[in-house]
């Protein structure tokens, strides 16, 4: 009936039961289930190793990963786009140019003493950094994704990804890849540590301080942005505090700010008065209100449920939520005991937890490469373009609420895109690929016009002046302080000039060797091997038959021995079709 | 604007099409794209069950439209003091009253306004406004300013209209990536730009396997059931959208073509069961920092012409009474012009609600041009969620308090 001969979800009665799975119930299939949920899946060899270790040691090796060597983790190599003159980057281009007109310089660039567009260098500088930090952030995302692929600590990376979407900040607003890098490092370091400590560190993290407007939260004029989100999104959820609590909480955080990459408190701007918060009174500071928040049972339930939904399945009962909250609270917010409880539980191996989780795009991309046995994130297709197309822009979650996850990952268009991305990985378009990091996008036309000898006024006209109707012949070359449109283009050029290129090689793998090594001799066995390796939920019989018919037709034989010299592309198309199934989107 | 009915030209009436569609007729004779199986039947049955469904089209003018140069306060001398160069001259204003007039490029909107079909809402914004395009638009998308919500206001409206999520293709989003506004927990929005590329990228020899992709009638759980359902609806939707588009005869209409409203008209004509359409303008065309006049003149004209053209299409199709359009941006622009003959990011903006069902006129208090806030900006007078509440409750008849999480006074701009 199914292609997945060893598929062994536990009985429905195990659902919501946190008691440990008996050792006798440990199977190869359950080891695959464990790795797919706790990490990003893996090769047949990875799964076999966990199966051989037994349940307890398998979970321990995943959760207590510190003792396992992680030899492939490389530090992020910066392109060198930042320099200290960018430390207090203006909030907006008008801020930058206004500042320059007043002070004669901004961001380390002087206003010209004479001539047309005297402030142009400052405007250019502003756009340089906008582009530079965006491009470097793409490299940072690629670097992080490569870590997810190469790590021997998959739980660490999976949880860091969770915290990135939970304590969501985006580079669009932060405008400093260094702060984003610092924040990812925090999420990795605190991935499975103490959640109270992590939340306190997040509250002191420069990217977060900037993102939620800490600089505007001062004694006498509190800004409630962080105070509201810390309760609504980071710890308790709506309905568990009052508007008064939000205001009082904001007062406690007054005076918190950052200086470049360092956390600071300005005592003059901190409100030392008495605050009444969640029924307690005192001259609380930010750390103390966070400690009060972590005394609330609802906080443990909220966070435990978030972890569970991210790792196991999208739906959980109120009863299970309460149980998980109790585990987390009794562990004093240490994450590892909760992870161990979840991953060893009968509930985790119950039928409800099989296929209950829709993979997010980043998780999906990493899992695809793991399934193919690829050692390094390919450059073609581009990781960021691929995941953006599937609905997840790493380091740029859509809002402070992070990614909705679950069903929101799948629309008809996004589902089709997942299949199309799988094809781009399996059969990359090497000759058609263009590197978007070296494109000015819609500003490319400006570069062409400048090189064709247009002056700046003509180059920035909306239509091509060479073909322009008289209606549009308004103010071409003219006197002005600066021209932001040309700055937009120049910013791309200046940033790209110093950007370290992303290697644009295809994913390296060999499906022919993989299938033959498995012992498969027929097209049916090849299909069964590929689906067994990739799917956590079996495909329908009709799909299996269609795949076998496809592969047999492509090879002109059902014998792999006969076809082994030419079967790679047909196997890759088969894998593409497997990765396009609805079953491949879930674990 | 042509009013010829292509279905009449083909000798087949709309009623016939519904009946034929329900009977499983292929579209081949109409659109020339070969047989299209039960998908049309499905789309047609849905509308037949709900033939008078009200439709909301949100037309998002991303980039930050300059409201002061859209509905021009030409009667206020302060306007010209703030905008000595780029202010719209009184002679170029299409006057509404002694105080306000339409930008000269918006003759088409003036026509609709004079017919009583346009509500102008002044001073729309929110407290503690963000000057970032992305942050501000996320506030508008979620309906949660300076806060967050994982779902968008349009997605939540769909949930309120159809809590069980039983209706397919409830939301259509003409966009390369899904707009946050349409993200919901009960409905899968149909998201596409080019109907002809909304399809799987497959090699010719792989096509034979595609039909088997969703061939699983024994889902192991809810997530599996959902991805199976989307797999089927993706195949169907991509086919039915392409079929509707192939059949649509106004593709060359220059008024509609540039701004994606033609795709909405095509689906409405094809009797899609969609009640919520979301069309964000691509590119930041309203982000007029530099030499604003030429691009802004042109952009307003394109948009105004597109809206008038769209409603002419609705008239032709026979659905003009069933469609209301809402136009907003993520913010307005700074009151004083800048040094580059443009304007920078600002706060409050002007919104439009358009349709036969709309009580035309001006709503909301126009912000003062003398008491500027937050560095030369307009003080907003109408929370944007009041407009949302109006559309959700007064037009669609859904539960605005549930969708927005709190009550907002509606504006009373929909005819009873």
PDB file of C-alpha atoms in Angstrom, chain A residues 338-567:
ATOM      1  CA  UNK A 338      11.982  20.347  28.104  1.00  0.00           C
ATOM      2  CA  UNK A 339      13.544  19.211  24.817  1.00  0.00           C
ATOM      3  CA  UNK A 340      14.504  15.880  26.358  1.00  0.00           C
ATOM      4  CA  UNK A 341      10.990  15.409  27.732  1.00  0.00           C
ATOM      5  CA  UNK A 342       9.415  16.195  24.361  1.00  0.00           C
ATOM      6  CA  UNK A 343      11.775  14.139  22.209  1.00  0.00           C
ATOM      7  CA  UNK A 344      11.649  11.024  24.375  1.00  0.00           C
ATOM      8  CA  UNK A 345       7.883  11.157  24.969  1.00  0.00           C
ATOM      9  CA  UNK A 346       5.282   8.784  23.630  1.00  0.00           C
ATOM     10  CA  UNK A 347       3.432  11.872  22.402  1.00  0.00           C
ATOM     11  CA  UNK A 348       6.318  12.747  20.106  1.00  0.00           C
ATOM     12  CA  UNK A 349       6.171   9.303  18.485  1.00  0.00           C
ATOM     13  CA  UNK A 350       2.362   9.147  18.374  1.00  0.00           C
ATOM     14  CA  UNK A 351       0.507   9.203  15.068  1.00  0.00           C
ATOM     15  CA  UNK A 352      -0.519  12.828  15.664  1.00  0.00           C
ATOM     16  CA  UNK A 353       3.120  13.929  15.579  1.00  0.00           C
ATOM     17  CA  UNK A 354       3.846  12.189  12.294  1.00  0.00           C
ATOM     18  CA  UNK A 355       3.371  14.627   9.454  1.00  0.00           C
ATOM     19  CA  UNK A 356       2.008  17.255  11.819  1.00  0.00           C
ATOM     20  CA  UNK A 357       4.582  19.917  11.042  1.00  0.00           C
ATOM     21  CA  UNK A 358       4.836  21.951   7.819  1.00  0.00           C
ATOM     22  CA  UNK A 359       8.492  22.703   7.160  1.00  0.00           C
ATOM     23  CA  UNK A 360       9.405  26.385   6.953  1.00  0.00           C
ATOM     24  CA  UNK A 361      11.242  27.474   3.789  1.00  0.00           C
ATOM     25  CA  UNK A 362      14.700  27.699   5.404  1.00  0.00           C
ATOM     26  CA  UNK A 363      14.212  24.377   7.153  1.00  0.00           C
ATOM     27  CA  UNK A 364      12.946  22.949   3.867  1.00  0.00           C
ATOM     28  CA  UNK A 365      15.959  24.195   1.908  1.00  0.00           C
ATOM     29  CA  UNK A 366      18.435  22.756   4.417  1.00  0.00           C
ATOM     30  CA  UNK A 367      16.521  19.475   4.577  1.00  0.00           C
ATOM     31  CA  UNK A 368      16.539  19.136   0.778  1.00  0.00           C
ATOM     32  CA  UNK A 369      20.315  19.437   0.717  1.00  0.00           C
ATOM     33  CA  UNK A 370      20.691  17.037   3.646  1.00  0.00           C
ATOM     34  CA  UNK A 371      18.559  14.473   1.846  1.00  0.00           C
ATOM     35  CA  UNK A 372      20.752  14.783  -1.212  1.00  0.00           C
ATOM     36  CA  UNK A 373      23.897  14.391   0.866  1.00  0.00           C
ATOM     37  CA  UNK A 374      25.203  17.827  -0.140  1.00  0.00           C
ATOM     38  CA  UNK A 375      28.059  19.064   2.048  1.00  0.00           C
ATOM     39  CA  UNK A 376      28.006  22.796   1.223  1.00  0.00           C
ATOM     40  CA  UNK A 377      25.197  25.252   0.508  1.00  0.00           C
ATOM     41  CA  UNK A 378      25.187  25.764  -3.270  1.00  0.00           C
ATOM     42  CA  UNK A 379      25.485  29.198  -4.871  1.00  0.00           C
ATOM     43  CA  UNK A 380      23.087  28.255  -7.660  1.00  0.00           C
ATOM     44  CA  UNK A 381      20.252  28.666  -6.966  1.00  0.00           C
ATOM     45  CA  UNK A 382      20.799  31.596  -4.635  1.00  0.00           C
ATOM     46  CA  UNK A 383      19.813  30.613  -1.100  1.00  0.00           C
ATOM     47  CA  UNK A 384      18.159  33.927  -0.280  1.00  0.00           C
ATOM     48  CA  UNK A 385      16.255  34.277  -3.528  1.00  0.00           C
ATOM     49  CA  UNK A 386      15.002  30.729  -3.179  1.00  0.00           C
ATOM     50  CA  UNK A 387      13.796  31.062   0.385  1.00  0.00           C
ATOM     51  CA  UNK A 388      12.323  34.514  -0.239  1.00  0.00           C
ATOM     52  CA  UNK A 389      10.372  33.048  -3.147  1.00  0.00           C
ATOM     53  CA  UNK A 390       9.085  30.345  -0.788  1.00  0.00           C
ATOM     54  CA  UNK A 391       8.029  33.004   1.744  1.00  0.00           C
ATOM     55  CA  UNK A 392      10.874  33.366   4.250  1.00  0.00           C
ATOM     56  CA  UNK A 393      13.505  36.083   4.077  1.00  0.00           C
ATOM     57  CA  UNK A 394      16.092  35.079   6.670  1.00  0.00           C
ATOM     58  CA  UNK A 395      17.171  38.051   8.834  1.00  0.00           C
ATOM     59  CA  UNK A 396      14.153  39.956   7.562  1.00  0.00           C
ATOM     60  CA  UNK A 397      11.046  38.510   9.211  1.00  0.00           C
ATOM     61  CA  UNK A 398       7.994  40.475   8.051  1.00  0.00           C
ATOM     62  CA  UNK A 399       7.246  42.086  11.396  1.00  0.00           C
ATOM     63  CA  UNK A 400       8.046  41.883  15.080  1.00  0.00           C
ATOM     64  CA  UNK A 401       5.563  39.005  15.233  1.00  0.00           C
ATOM     65  CA  UNK A 402       7.970  36.881  13.193  1.00  0.00           C
ATOM     66  CA  UNK A 403       6.741  34.319  10.688  1.00  0.00           C
ATOM     67  CA  UNK A 404       3.270  32.937  11.197  1.00  0.00           C
ATOM     68  CA  UNK A 405       4.497  29.430  10.340  1.00  0.00           C
ATOM     69  CA  UNK A 406       2.278  26.387  10.029  1.00  0.00           C
ATOM     70  CA  UNK A 407      -0.312  26.608   7.304  1.00  0.00           C
ATOM     71  CA  UNK A 408       0.736  30.155   6.469  1.00  0.00           C
ATOM     72  CA  UNK A 409       3.845  28.663   4.822  1.00  0.00           C
ATOM     73  CA  UNK A 410       1.726  27.103   2.131  1.00  0.00           C
ATOM     74  CA  UNK A 411      -0.313  28.851  -0.523  1.00  0.00           C
ATOM     75  CA  UNK A 412      -0.960  27.463  -3.992  1.00  0.00           C
ATOM     76  CA  UNK A 413       1.746  29.729  -5.380  1.00  0.00           C
ATOM     77  CA  UNK A 414       4.225  28.994  -2.575  1.00  0.00           C
ATOM     78  CA  UNK A 415       3.650  25.273  -2.925  1.00  0.00           C
ATOM     79  CA  UNK A 416       4.336  25.433  -6.637  1.00  0.00           C
ATOM     80  CA  UNK A 417       7.426  27.526  -5.868  1.00  0.00           C
ATOM     81  CA  UNK A 418       8.730  24.831  -3.503  1.00  0.00           C
ATOM     82  CA  UNK A 419       8.691  22.373  -6.363  1.00  0.00           C
ATOM     83  CA  UNK A 420      10.341  24.901  -8.653  1.00  0.00           C
ATOM     84  CA  UNK A 421      13.104  25.581  -6.102  1.00  0.00           C
ATOM     85  CA  UNK A 422      13.682  21.829  -5.772  1.00  0.00           C
ATOM     86  CA  UNK A 423      14.206  21.674  -9.512  1.00  0.00           C
ATOM     87  CA  UNK A 424      16.656  24.577  -9.336  1.00  0.00           C
ATOM     88  CA  UNK A 425      18.662  22.666  -6.728  1.00  0.00           C
ATOM     89  CA  UNK A 426      18.538  19.306  -8.502  1.00  0.00           C
ATOM     90  CA  UNK A 427      18.958  20.553 -12.051  1.00  0.00           C
ATOM     91  CA  UNK A 428      20.395  24.063 -11.649  1.00  0.00           C
ATOM     92  CA  UNK A 429      20.167  26.558 -14.479  1.00  0.00           C
ATOM     93  CA  UNK A 430      23.924  27.169 -14.582  1.00  0.00           C
ATOM     94  CA  UNK A 431      23.978  29.044 -17.859  1.00  0.00           C
ATOM     95  CA  UNK A 432      20.890  31.152 -17.176  1.00  0.00           C
ATOM     96  CA  UNK A 433      21.819  32.164 -13.632  1.00  0.00           C
ATOM     97  CA  UNK A 434      22.474  35.844 -12.868  1.00  0.00           C
ATOM     98  CA  UNK A 435      23.948  36.974  -9.545  1.00  0.00           C
ATOM     99  CA  UNK A 436      21.471  39.431  -8.025  1.00  0.00           C
ATOM    100  CA  UNK A 437      24.141  40.707  -5.623  1.00  0.00           C
ATOM    101  CA  UNK A 438      25.746  42.398  -8.589  1.00  0.00           C
ATOM    102  CA  UNK A 439      22.651  44.061  -9.943  1.00  0.00           C
ATOM    103  CA  UNK A 440      21.179  47.467  -9.166  1.00  0.00           C
ATOM    104  CA  UNK A 441      17.708  46.072  -9.832  1.00  0.00           C
ATOM    105  CA  UNK A 442      15.442  48.711 -11.321  1.00  0.00           C
ATOM    106  CA  UNK A 443      18.312  51.213 -11.048  1.00  0.00           C
ATOM    107  CA  UNK A 444      20.364  49.301 -13.622  1.00  0.00           C
ATOM    108  CA  UNK A 445      19.013  51.642 -16.295  1.00  0.00           C
ATOM    109  CA  UNK A 446      20.680  54.592 -14.543  1.00  0.00           C
ATOM    110  CA  UNK A 447      24.088  52.959 -14.806  1.00  0.00           C
ATOM    111  CA  UNK A 448      23.572  52.343 -18.490  1.00  0.00           C
ATOM    112  CA  UNK A 449      22.535  55.955 -19.097  1.00  0.00           C
ATOM    113  CA  UNK A 450      25.489  57.395 -17.165  1.00  0.00           C
ATOM    114  CA  UNK A 451      27.862  55.202 -19.153  1.00  0.00           C
ATOM    115  CA  UNK A 452      26.155  56.393 -22.320  1.00  0.00           C
ATOM    116  CA  UNK A 453      27.092  59.945 -21.384  1.00  0.00           C
ATOM    117  CA  UNK A 454      23.793  61.275 -20.010  1.00  0.00           C
ATOM    118  CA  UNK A 455      24.103  63.971 -17.359  1.00  0.00           C
ATOM    119  CA  UNK A 456      22.608  63.203 -13.970  1.00  0.00           C
ATOM    120  CA  UNK A 457      19.403  65.097 -14.663  1.00  0.00           C
ATOM    121  CA  UNK A 458      18.785  63.219 -17.879  1.00  0.00           C
ATOM    122  CA  UNK A 459      19.879  59.894 -16.438  1.00  0.00           C
ATOM    123  CA  UNK A 460      17.344  60.162 -13.627  1.00  0.00           C
ATOM    124  CA  UNK A 461      14.434  61.233 -15.854  1.00  0.00           C
ATOM    125  CA  UNK A 462      11.600  58.764 -15.601  1.00  0.00           C
ATOM    126  CA  UNK A 463      11.556  58.038 -19.313  1.00  0.00           C
ATOM    127  CA  UNK A 464      14.573  57.776 -21.552  1.00  0.00           C
ATOM    128  CA  UNK A 465      15.141  61.410 -22.567  1.00  0.00           C
ATOM    129  CA  UNK A 466      16.203  60.221 -25.999  1.00  0.00           C
ATOM    130  CA  UNK A 467      12.651  59.053 -26.640  1.00  0.00           C
ATOM    131  CA  UNK A 468      10.802  61.434 -24.411  1.00  0.00           C
ATOM    132  CA  UNK A 469       7.619  63.287 -25.327  1.00  0.00           C
ATOM    133  CA  UNK A 470       7.604  67.026 -24.722  1.00  0.00           C
ATOM    134  CA  UNK A 471       5.202  66.501 -21.801  1.00  0.00           C
ATOM    135  CA  UNK A 472       8.071  64.962 -19.853  1.00  0.00           C
ATOM    136  CA  UNK A 473      10.756  67.457 -20.715  1.00  0.00           C
ATOM    137  CA  UNK A 474      10.613  69.034 -17.299  1.00  0.00           C
ATOM    138  CA  UNK A 475      13.693  70.044 -15.390  1.00  0.00           C
ATOM    139  CA  UNK A 476      16.349  67.666 -16.624  1.00  0.00           C
ATOM    140  CA  UNK A 477      19.782  68.927 -15.702  1.00  0.00           C
ATOM    141  CA  UNK A 478      19.249  71.513 -13.019  1.00  0.00           C
ATOM    142  CA  UNK A 479      20.831  73.038  -9.958  1.00  0.00           C
ATOM    143  CA  UNK A 480      20.068  71.076  -6.830  1.00  0.00           C
ATOM    144  CA  UNK A 481      21.781  70.148  -3.600  1.00  0.00           C
ATOM    145  CA  UNK A 482      21.764  66.468  -4.394  1.00  0.00           C
ATOM    146  CA  UNK A 483      19.869  63.872  -6.378  1.00  0.00           C
ATOM    147  CA  UNK A 484      18.748  60.858  -4.388  1.00  0.00           C
ATOM    148  CA  UNK A 485      17.839  58.778  -7.393  1.00  0.00           C
ATOM    149  CA  UNK A 486      21.393  58.748  -8.671  1.00  0.00           C
ATOM    150  CA  UNK A 487      22.552  58.041  -5.119  1.00  0.00           C
ATOM    151  CA  UNK A 488      20.406  54.933  -5.128  1.00  0.00           C
ATOM    152  CA  UNK A 489      22.343  53.631  -8.111  1.00  0.00           C
ATOM    153  CA  UNK A 490      25.762  54.767  -6.904  1.00  0.00           C
ATOM    154  CA  UNK A 491      25.084  53.077  -3.577  1.00  0.00           C
ATOM    155  CA  UNK A 492      24.715  49.723  -5.348  1.00  0.00           C
ATOM    156  CA  UNK A 493      27.921  50.236  -7.278  1.00  0.00           C
ATOM    157  CA  UNK A 494      30.021  51.302  -4.316  1.00  0.00           C
ATOM    158  CA  UNK A 495      28.759  48.486  -2.120  1.00  0.00           C
ATOM    159  CA  UNK A 496      29.199  45.825  -4.800  1.00  0.00           C
ATOM    160  CA  UNK A 497      32.749  46.970  -5.496  1.00  0.00           C
ATOM    161  CA  UNK A 498      33.879  45.750  -2.077  1.00  0.00           C
ATOM    162  CA  UNK A 499      31.487  42.865  -1.573  1.00  0.00           C
ATOM    163  CA  UNK A 500      32.989  39.393  -1.249  1.00  0.00           C
ATOM    164  CA  UNK A 501      31.312  37.349  -3.986  1.00  0.00           C
ATOM    165  CA  UNK A 502      29.233  34.342  -3.048  1.00  0.00           C
ATOM    166  CA  UNK A 503      30.608  31.217  -4.748  1.00  0.00           C
ATOM    167  CA  UNK A 504      28.218  30.258  -7.496  1.00  0.00           C
ATOM    168  CA  UNK A 505      28.686  26.553  -7.739  1.00  0.00           C
ATOM    169  CA  UNK A 506      25.965  23.985  -8.086  1.00  0.00           C
ATOM    170  CA  UNK A 507      25.104  21.520  -5.331  1.00  0.00           C
ATOM    171  CA  UNK A 508      27.464  18.548  -5.584  1.00  0.00           C
ATOM    172  CA  UNK A 509      25.914  15.124  -5.167  1.00  0.00           C
ATOM    173  CA  UNK A 510      25.667  11.856  -7.001  1.00  0.00           C
ATOM    174  CA  UNK A 511      22.270  10.194  -6.990  1.00  0.00           C
ATOM    175  CA  UNK A 512      23.525   7.351  -9.198  1.00  0.00           C
ATOM    176  CA  UNK A 513      26.107   6.287  -6.627  1.00  0.00           C
ATOM    177  CA  UNK A 514      23.632   6.825  -3.789  1.00  0.00           C
ATOM    178  CA  UNK A 515      20.986   4.598  -5.376  1.00  0.00           C
ATOM    179  CA  UNK A 516      23.447   1.871  -6.449  1.00  0.00           C
ATOM    180  CA  UNK A 517      25.108   1.848  -3.016  1.00  0.00           C
ATOM    181  CA  UNK A 518      21.709   1.235  -1.453  1.00  0.00           C
ATOM    182  CA  UNK A 519      21.598  -2.071  -3.330  1.00  0.00           C
ATOM    183  CA  UNK A 520      18.705  -1.083  -5.579  1.00  0.00           C
ATOM    184  CA  UNK A 521      18.721  -2.932  -8.899  1.00  0.00           C
ATOM    185  CA  UNK A 522      15.383  -1.948 -10.455  1.00  0.00           C
ATOM    186  CA  UNK A 523      13.598   1.332 -11.098  1.00  0.00           C
ATOM    187  CA  UNK A 524      10.981   0.331  -8.524  1.00  0.00           C
ATOM    188  CA  UNK A 525      13.693  -0.154  -5.917  1.00  0.00           C
ATOM    189  CA  UNK A 526      15.276   3.162  -6.886  1.00  0.00           C
ATOM    190  CA  UNK A 527      11.952   4.952  -6.390  1.00  0.00           C
ATOM    191  CA  UNK A 528      11.393   3.191  -3.082  1.00  0.00           C
ATOM    192  CA  UNK A 529      14.877   4.134  -1.945  1.00  0.00           C
ATOM    193  CA  UNK A 530      14.470   7.826  -2.869  1.00  0.00           C
ATOM    194  CA  UNK A 531      11.017   8.163  -1.343  1.00  0.00           C
ATOM    195  CA  UNK A 532      12.088   6.300   1.781  1.00  0.00           C
ATOM    196  CA  UNK A 533      15.064   8.599   2.147  1.00  0.00           C
ATOM    197  CA  UNK A 534      13.146  11.826   1.595  1.00  0.00           C
ATOM    198  CA  UNK A 535       9.553  11.410   2.762  1.00  0.00           C
ATOM    199  CA  UNK A 536       8.452  11.231   6.383  1.00  0.00           C
ATOM    200  CA  UNK A 537       4.880  10.567   5.274  1.00  0.00           C
ATOM    201  CA  UNK A 538       4.428   7.905   2.622  1.00  0.00           C
ATOM    202  CA  UNK A 539       3.287   8.946  -0.824  1.00  0.00           C
ATOM    203  CA  UNK A 540       0.199   7.343  -2.300  1.00  0.00           C
ATOM    204  CA  UNK A 541       0.457   4.156  -4.299  1.00  0.00           C
ATOM    205  CA  UNK A 542      -0.594   6.042  -7.424  1.00  0.00           C
ATOM    206  CA  UNK A 543       2.370   8.367  -7.003  1.00  0.00           C
ATOM    207  CA  UNK A 544       4.787   5.483  -6.522  1.00  0.00           C
ATOM    208  CA  UNK A 545       3.523   3.816  -9.671  1.00  0.00           C
ATOM    209  CA  UNK A 546       3.682   7.051 -11.643  1.00  0.00           C
ATOM    210  CA  UNK A 547       7.287   7.592 -10.517  1.00  0.00           C
ATOM    211  CA  UNK A 548       8.327   4.052 -11.422  1.00  0.00           C
ATOM    212  CA  UNK A 549       6.679   4.385 -14.834  1.00  0.00           C
ATOM    213  CA  UNK A 550       8.405   7.726 -15.347  1.00  0.00           C
ATOM    214  CA  UNK A 551      11.857   6.474 -14.407  1.00  0.00           C
ATOM    215  CA  UNK A 552      11.500   3.281 -16.449  1.00  0.00           C
ATOM    216  CA  UNK A 553      10.424   5.265 -19.494  1.00  0.00           C
ATOM    217  CA  UNK A 554      13.254   7.767 -19.103  1.00  0.00           C
ATOM    218  CA  UNK A 555      15.866   5.019 -18.744  1.00  0.00           C
ATOM    219  CA  UNK A 556      14.414   2.791 -21.449  1.00  0.00           C
ATOM    220  CA  UNK A 557      14.695  -0.135 -19.034  1.00  0.00           C
ATOM    221  CA  UNK A 558      13.802  -1.070 -15.498  1.00  0.00           C
ATOM    222  CA  UNK A 559      17.332  -2.330 -14.885  1.00  0.00           C
ATOM    223  CA  UNK A 560      19.645   0.052 -13.054  1.00  0.00           C
ATOM    224  CA  UNK A 561      22.614  -2.083 -14.044  1.00  0.00           C
ATOM    225  CA  UNK A 562      21.739  -1.491 -17.694  1.00  0.00           C
ATOM    226  CA  UNK A 563      21.133   2.260 -17.187  1.00  0.00           C
ATOM    227  CA  UNK A 564      23.831   3.157 -14.676  1.00  0.00           C
ATOM    228  CA  UNK A 565      26.045   5.015 -17.151  1.00  0.00           C
ATOM    229  CA  UNK A 566      23.359   7.594 -17.994  1.00  0.00           C
ATOM    230  CA  UNK A 567      20.746   7.610 -15.259  1.00  0.00           C
TER     231      UNK A 567
END
